[in-house]
PDB file of C-alpha atoms in Angstrom:
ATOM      1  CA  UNK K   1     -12.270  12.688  13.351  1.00 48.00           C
ATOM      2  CA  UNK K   2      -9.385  14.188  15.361  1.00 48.00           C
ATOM      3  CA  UNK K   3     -11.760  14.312  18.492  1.00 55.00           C
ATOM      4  CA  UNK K   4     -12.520  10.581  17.701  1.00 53.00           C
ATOM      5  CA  UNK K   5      -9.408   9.822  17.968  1.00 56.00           C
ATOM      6  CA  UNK K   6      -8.298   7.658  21.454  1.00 72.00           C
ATOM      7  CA  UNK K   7      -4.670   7.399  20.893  1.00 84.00           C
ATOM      8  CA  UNK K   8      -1.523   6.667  19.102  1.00 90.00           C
ATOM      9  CA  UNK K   9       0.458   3.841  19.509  1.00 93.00           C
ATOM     10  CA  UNK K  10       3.937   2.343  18.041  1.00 97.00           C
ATOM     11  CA  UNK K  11       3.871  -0.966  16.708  1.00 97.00           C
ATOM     12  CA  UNK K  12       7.349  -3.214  15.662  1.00 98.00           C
ATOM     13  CA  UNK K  13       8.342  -3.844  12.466  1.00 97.00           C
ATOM     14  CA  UNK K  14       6.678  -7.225  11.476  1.00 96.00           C
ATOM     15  CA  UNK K  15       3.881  -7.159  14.098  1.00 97.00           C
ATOM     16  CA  UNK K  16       0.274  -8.109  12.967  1.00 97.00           C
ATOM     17  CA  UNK K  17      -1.678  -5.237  13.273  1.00 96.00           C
ATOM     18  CA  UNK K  18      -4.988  -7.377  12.844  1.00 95.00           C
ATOM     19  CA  UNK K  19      -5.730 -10.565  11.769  1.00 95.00           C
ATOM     20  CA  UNK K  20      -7.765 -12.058   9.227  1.00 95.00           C
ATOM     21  CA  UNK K  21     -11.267 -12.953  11.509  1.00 94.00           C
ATOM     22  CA  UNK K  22     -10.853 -11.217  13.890  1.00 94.00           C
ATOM     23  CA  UNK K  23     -13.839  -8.139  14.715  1.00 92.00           C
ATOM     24  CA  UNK K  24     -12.047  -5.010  15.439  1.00 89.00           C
ATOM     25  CA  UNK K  25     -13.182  -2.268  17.918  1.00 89.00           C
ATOM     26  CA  UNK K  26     -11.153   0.672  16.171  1.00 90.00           C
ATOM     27  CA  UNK K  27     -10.353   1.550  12.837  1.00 90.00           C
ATOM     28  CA  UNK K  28      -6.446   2.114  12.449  1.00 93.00           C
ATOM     29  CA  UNK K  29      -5.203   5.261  10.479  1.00 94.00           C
ATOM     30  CA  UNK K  30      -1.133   5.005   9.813  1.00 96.00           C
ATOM     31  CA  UNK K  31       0.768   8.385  10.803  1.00 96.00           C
ATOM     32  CA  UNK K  32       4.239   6.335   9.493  1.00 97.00           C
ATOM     33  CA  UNK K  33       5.916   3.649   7.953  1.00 98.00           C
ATOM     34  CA  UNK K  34       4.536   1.066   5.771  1.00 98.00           C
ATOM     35  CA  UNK K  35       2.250  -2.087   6.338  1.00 98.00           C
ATOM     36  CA  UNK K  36       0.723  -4.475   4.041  1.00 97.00           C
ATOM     37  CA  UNK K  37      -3.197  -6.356   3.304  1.00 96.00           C
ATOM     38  CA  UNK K  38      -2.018  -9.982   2.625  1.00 96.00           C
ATOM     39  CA  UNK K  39      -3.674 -13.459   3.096  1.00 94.00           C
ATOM     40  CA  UNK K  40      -1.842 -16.841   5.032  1.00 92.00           C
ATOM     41  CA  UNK K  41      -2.581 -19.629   3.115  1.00 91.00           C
ATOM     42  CA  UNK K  42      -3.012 -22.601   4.724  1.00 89.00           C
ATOM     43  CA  UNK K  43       0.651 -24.529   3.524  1.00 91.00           C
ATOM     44  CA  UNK K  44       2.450 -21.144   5.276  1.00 88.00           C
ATOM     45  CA  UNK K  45       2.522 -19.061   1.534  1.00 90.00           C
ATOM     46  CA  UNK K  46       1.371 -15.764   1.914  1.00 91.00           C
ATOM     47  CA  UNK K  47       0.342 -13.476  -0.699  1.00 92.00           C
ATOM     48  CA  UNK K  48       0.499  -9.573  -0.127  1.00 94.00           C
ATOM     49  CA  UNK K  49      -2.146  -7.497  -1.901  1.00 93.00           C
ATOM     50  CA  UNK K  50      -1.528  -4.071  -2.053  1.00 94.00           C
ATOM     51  CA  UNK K  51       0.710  -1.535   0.333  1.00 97.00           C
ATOM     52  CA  UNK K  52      -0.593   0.740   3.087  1.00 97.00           C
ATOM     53  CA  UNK K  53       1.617   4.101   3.725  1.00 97.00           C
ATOM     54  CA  UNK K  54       1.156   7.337   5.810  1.00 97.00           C
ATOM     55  CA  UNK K  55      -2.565   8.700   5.207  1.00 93.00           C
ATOM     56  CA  UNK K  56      -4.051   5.389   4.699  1.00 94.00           C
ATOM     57  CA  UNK K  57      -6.771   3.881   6.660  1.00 91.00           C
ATOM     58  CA  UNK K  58      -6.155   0.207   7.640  1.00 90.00           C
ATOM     59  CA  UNK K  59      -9.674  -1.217   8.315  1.00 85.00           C
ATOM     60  CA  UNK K  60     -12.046   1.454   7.725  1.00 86.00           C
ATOM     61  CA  UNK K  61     -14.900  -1.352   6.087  1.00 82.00           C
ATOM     62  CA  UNK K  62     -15.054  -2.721   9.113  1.00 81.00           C
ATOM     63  CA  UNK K  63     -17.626  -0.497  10.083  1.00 83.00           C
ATOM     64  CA  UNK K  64     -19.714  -1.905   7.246  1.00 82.00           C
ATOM     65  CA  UNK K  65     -18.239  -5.552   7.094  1.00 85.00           C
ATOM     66  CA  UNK K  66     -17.583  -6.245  10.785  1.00 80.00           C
ATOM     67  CA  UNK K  67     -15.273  -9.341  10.143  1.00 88.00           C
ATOM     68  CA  UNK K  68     -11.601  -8.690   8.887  1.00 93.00           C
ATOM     69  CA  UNK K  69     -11.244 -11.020   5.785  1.00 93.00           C
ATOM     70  CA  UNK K  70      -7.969 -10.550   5.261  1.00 95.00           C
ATOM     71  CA  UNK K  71      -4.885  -9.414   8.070  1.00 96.00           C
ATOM     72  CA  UNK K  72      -2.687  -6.437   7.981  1.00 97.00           C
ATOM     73  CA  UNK K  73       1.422  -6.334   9.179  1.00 97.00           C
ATOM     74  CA  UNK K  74       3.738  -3.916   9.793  1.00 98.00           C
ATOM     75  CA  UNK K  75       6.190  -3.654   7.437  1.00 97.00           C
ATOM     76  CA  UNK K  76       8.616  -1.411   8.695  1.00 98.00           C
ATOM     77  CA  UNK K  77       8.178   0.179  12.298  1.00 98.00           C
ATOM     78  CA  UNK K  78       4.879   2.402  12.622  1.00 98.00           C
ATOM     79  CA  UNK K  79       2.879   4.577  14.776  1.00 98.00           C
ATOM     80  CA  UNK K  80      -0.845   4.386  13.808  1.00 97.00           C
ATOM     81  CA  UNK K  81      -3.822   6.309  15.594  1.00 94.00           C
ATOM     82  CA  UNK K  82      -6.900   4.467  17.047  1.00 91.00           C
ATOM     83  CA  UNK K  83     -10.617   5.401  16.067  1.00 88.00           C
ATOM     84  CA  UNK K  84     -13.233   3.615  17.682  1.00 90.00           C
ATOM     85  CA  UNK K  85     -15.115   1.667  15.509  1.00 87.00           C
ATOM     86  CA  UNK K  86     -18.918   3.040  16.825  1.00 87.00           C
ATOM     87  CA  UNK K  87     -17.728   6.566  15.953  1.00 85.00           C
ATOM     88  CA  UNK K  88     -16.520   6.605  12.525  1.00 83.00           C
ATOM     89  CA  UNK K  89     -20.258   4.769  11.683  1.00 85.00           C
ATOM     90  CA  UNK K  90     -21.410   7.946  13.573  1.00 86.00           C
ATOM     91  CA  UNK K  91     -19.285   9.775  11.647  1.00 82.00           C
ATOM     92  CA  UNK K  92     -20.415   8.384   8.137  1.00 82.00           C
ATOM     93  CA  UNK K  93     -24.148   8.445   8.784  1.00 87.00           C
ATOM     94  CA  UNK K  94     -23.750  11.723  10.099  1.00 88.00           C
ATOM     95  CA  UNK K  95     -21.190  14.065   8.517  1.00 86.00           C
ATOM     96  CA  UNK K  96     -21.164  14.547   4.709  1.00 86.00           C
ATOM     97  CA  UNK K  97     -18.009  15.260   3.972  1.00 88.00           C
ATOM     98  CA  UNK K  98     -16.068  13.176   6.240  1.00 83.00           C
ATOM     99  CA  UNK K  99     -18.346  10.265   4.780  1.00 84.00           C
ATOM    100  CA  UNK K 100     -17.638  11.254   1.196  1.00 87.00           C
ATOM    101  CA  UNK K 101     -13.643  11.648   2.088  1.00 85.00           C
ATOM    102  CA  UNK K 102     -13.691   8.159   3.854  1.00 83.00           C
ATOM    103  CA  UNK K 103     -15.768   6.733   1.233  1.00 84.00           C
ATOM    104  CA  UNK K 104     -13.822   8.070  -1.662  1.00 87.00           C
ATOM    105  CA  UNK K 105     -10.848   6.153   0.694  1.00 86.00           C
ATOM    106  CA  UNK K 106     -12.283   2.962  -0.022  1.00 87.00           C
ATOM    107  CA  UNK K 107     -12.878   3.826  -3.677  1.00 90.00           C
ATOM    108  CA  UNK K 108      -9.731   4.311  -4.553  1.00 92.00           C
ATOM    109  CA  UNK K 109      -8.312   0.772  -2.616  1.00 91.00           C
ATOM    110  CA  UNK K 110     -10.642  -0.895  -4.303  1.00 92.00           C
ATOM    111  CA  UNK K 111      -9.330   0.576  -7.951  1.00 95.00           C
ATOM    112  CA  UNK K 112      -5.859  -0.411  -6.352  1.00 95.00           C
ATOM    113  CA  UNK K 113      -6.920  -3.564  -6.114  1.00 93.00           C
ATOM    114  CA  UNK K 114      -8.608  -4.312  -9.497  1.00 96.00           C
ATOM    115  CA  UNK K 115      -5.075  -2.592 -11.160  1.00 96.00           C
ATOM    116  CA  UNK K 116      -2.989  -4.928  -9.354  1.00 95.00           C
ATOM    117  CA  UNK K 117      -4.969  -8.113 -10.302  1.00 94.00           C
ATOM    118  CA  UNK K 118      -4.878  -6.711 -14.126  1.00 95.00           C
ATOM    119  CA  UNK K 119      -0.691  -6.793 -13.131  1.00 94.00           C
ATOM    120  CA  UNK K 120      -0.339 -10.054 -11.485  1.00 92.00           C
ATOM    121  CA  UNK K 121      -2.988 -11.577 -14.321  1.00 91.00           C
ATOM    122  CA  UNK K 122      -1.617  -9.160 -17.532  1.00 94.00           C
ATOM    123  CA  UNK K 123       2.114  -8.581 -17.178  1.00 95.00           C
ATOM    124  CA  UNK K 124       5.286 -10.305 -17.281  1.00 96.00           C
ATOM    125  CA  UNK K 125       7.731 -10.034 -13.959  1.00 96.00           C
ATOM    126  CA  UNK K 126       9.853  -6.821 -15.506  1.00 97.00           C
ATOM    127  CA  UNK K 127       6.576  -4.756 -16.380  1.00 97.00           C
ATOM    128  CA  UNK K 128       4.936  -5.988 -13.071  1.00 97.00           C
ATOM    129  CA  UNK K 129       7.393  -4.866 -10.537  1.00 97.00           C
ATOM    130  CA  UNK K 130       8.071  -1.523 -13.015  1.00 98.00           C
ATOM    131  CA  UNK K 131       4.153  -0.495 -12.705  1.00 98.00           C
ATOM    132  CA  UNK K 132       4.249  -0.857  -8.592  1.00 97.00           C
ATOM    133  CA  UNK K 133       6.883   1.674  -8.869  1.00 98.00           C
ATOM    134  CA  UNK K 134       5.413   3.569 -10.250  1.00 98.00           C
ATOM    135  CA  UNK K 135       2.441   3.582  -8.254  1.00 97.00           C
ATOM    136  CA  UNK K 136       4.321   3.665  -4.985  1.00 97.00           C
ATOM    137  CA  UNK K 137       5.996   7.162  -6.296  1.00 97.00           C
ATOM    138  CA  UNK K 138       2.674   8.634  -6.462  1.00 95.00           C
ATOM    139  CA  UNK K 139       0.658   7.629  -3.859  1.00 96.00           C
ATOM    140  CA  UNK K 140       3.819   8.335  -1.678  1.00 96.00           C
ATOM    141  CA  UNK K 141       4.100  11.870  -3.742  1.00 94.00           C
ATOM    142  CA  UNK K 142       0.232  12.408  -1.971  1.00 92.00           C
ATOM    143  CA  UNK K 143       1.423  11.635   1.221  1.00 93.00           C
ATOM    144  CA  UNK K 144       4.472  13.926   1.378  1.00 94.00           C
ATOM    145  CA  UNK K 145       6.822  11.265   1.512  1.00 96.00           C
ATOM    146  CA  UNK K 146       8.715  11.277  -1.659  1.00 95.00           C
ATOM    147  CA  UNK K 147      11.141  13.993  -3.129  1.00 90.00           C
ATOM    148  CA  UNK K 148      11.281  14.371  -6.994  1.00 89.00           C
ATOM    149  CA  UNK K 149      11.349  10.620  -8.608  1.00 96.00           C
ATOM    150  CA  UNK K 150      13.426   9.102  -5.469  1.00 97.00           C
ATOM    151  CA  UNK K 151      11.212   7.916  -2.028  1.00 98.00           C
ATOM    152  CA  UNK K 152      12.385   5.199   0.900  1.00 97.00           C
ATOM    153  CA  UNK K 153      11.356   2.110  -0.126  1.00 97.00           C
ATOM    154  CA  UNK K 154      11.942  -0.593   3.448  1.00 96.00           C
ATOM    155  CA  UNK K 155      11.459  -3.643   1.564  1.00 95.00           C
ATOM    156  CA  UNK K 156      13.012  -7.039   1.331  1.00 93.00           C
ATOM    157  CA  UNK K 157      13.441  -8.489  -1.804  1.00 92.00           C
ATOM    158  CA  UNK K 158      11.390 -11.685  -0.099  1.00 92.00           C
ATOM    159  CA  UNK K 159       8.188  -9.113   0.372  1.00 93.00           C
ATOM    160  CA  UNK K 160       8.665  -7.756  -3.331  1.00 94.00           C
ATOM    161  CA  UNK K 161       8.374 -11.232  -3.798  1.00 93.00           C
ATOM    162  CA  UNK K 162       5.063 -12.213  -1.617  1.00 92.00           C
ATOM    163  CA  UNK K 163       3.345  -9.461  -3.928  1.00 93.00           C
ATOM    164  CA  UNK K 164       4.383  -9.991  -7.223  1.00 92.00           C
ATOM    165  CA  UNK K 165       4.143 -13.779  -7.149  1.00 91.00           C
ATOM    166  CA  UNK K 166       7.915 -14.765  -7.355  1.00 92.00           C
ATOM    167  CA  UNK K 167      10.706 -15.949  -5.603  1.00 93.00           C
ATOM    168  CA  UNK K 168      13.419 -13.818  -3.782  1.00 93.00           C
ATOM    169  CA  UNK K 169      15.611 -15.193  -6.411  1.00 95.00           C
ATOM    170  CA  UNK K 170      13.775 -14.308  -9.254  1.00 96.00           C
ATOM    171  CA  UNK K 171      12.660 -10.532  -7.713  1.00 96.00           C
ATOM    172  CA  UNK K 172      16.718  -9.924  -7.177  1.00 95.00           C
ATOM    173  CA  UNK K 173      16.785 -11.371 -11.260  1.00 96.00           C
ATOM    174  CA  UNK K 174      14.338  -8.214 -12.199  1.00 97.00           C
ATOM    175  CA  UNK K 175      15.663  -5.572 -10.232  1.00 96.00           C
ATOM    176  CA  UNK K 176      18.730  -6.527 -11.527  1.00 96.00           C
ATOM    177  CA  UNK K 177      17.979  -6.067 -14.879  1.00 97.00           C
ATOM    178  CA  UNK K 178      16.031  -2.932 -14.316  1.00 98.00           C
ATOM    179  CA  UNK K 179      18.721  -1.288 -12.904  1.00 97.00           C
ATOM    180  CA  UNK K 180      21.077  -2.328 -16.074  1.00 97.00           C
ATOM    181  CA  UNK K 181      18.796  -0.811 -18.001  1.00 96.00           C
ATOM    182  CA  UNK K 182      19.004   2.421 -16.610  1.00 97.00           C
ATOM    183  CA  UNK K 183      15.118   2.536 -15.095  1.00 98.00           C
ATOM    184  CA  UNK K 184      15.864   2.364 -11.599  1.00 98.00           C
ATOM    185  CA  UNK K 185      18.339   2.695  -9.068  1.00 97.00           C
ATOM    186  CA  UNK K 186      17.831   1.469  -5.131  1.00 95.00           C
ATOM    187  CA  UNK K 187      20.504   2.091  -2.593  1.00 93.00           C
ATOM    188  CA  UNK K 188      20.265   1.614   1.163  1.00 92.00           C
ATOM    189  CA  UNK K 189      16.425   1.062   0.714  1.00 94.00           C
ATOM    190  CA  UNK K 190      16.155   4.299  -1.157  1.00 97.00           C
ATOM    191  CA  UNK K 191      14.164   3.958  -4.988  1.00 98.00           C
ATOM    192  CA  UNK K 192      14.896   6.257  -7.563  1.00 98.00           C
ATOM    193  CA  UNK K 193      13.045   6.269 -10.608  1.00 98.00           C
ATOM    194  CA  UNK K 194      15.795   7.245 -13.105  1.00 98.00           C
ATOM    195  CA  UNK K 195      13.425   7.557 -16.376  1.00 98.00           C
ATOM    196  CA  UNK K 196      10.186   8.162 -15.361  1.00 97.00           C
ATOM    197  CA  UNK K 197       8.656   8.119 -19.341  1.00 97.00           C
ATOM    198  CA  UNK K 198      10.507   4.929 -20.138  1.00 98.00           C
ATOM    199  CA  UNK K 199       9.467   3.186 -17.001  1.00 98.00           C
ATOM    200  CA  UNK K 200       5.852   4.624 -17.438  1.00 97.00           C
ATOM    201  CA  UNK K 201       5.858   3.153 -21.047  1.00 98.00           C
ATOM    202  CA  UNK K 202       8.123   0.097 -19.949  1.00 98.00           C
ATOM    203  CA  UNK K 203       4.911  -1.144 -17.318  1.00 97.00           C
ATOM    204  CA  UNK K 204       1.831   0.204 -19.634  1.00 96.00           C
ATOM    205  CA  UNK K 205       1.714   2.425 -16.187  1.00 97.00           C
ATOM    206  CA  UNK K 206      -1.929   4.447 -16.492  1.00 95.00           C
ATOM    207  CA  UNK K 207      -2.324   6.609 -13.064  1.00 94.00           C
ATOM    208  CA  UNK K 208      -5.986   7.165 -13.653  1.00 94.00           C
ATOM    209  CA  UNK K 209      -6.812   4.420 -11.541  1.00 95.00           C
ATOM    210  CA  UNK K 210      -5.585   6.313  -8.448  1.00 94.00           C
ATOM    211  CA  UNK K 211      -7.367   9.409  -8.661  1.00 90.00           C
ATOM    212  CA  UNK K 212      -5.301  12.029  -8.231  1.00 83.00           C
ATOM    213  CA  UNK K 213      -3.896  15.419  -9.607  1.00 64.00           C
ATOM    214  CA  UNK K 214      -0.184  15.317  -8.144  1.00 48.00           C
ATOM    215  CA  UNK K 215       1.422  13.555 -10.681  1.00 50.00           C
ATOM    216  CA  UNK K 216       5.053  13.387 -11.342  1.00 49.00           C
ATOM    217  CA  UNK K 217       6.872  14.733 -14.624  1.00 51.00           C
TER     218      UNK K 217
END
């Protein structure tokens, strides 16, 4: 994959990496910062579905799919690497491993996916934003990008908002009263998870969905 790789390149915080429609020539792996999947509706609402961080690929089903069906954004500032598209399909009809890796990759998104409709659907706003936490600190855990139960977290309180379903208003309510609770604390767009049990048990948080081994205690 490394020898696949064309190039890096920086991208601005709130650029459109791709957009929905569009056919892609290269599959885009982030190196750093944060981007998002999210739909434009047609009356301007948009509606972010999950988070992309350091290690995940942006568009890898693209070499199935051809056709993006939804767009991706920079969320913060980034620097993502470039694989041609031709040569990861190479790469998954011929090399096992690197087939199984990428399409254990997709796996996992898609169980990302199906847990966050089960929160939007399932749990009121407090729970909701608590189980997201609690994911991010994990998957960010994987990545090497969190320390103990505290990671950087770059977001507005508008894009809480775009993937939880509520207003800025009403995202500042929750994190308001999760921090007066004692669950949280985030300063100078840094999280910390102050009770990881009681915010695990607060959102009915379940990390089997993600697949992984490097949990936090």
């Amino acid at each position: 994959m490394v020898k696949a790789a064309t190039r890096s390149f920086h991208v601005d915080k709130g650029e459109v990496i791709i957009n929905e429609g569009e056919r892609p020539d290269y599959v885009y792996l982030i190196v750093k910062g944060w981007a998002c999947r999210y739909k434009l509706l047609k009356n301007g609402d948009v509606c972010i579905m999950t988070y992309l961080i350091p290690g995940d690929p942006c568009d890898v089903h693209i070499t199935i799919l051809d056709v993006m069906d939804h767009s991706i954004r920079a969320l913060t500032p980034m620097t993502l690497i470039m694989f041609p598209a031709d040569e990861m399909r190479n790469i998954m009809e011929n090399h096992y491993r690197l087939a199984r890796a990428l399409f254990w990759s997709i796996l996992v998104d898609e169980a990302i996916l199906r847990e966050w409709l089960v929160n939007m659907g399932t749990r009121p706003a407090g729970p909701r934003l608590a189980h997201v936490f609690c994911e991010m600190l994990i998957r960010l855990r994987i990545a090497g990008c969190a320390e103990d139960h505290s990671f950087e977290f770059p977001l507005t309180q508008a894009e809480l908002g775009e993937s939880m379903g509520l207003t800025p208003v009403h995202t500042n309510r929750v994190l308001r009263k999760l921090r007066q609770e004692g669950l949280v604390s985030l300063e100078k767009k840094r999280l910390t998870i102050l009770d990881w049990e009681r915010l695990k048990q607060f959102s009915q948080f379940d990390p089997i969905y993600l697949h992984c081994q490097n949990l936090p205690r």
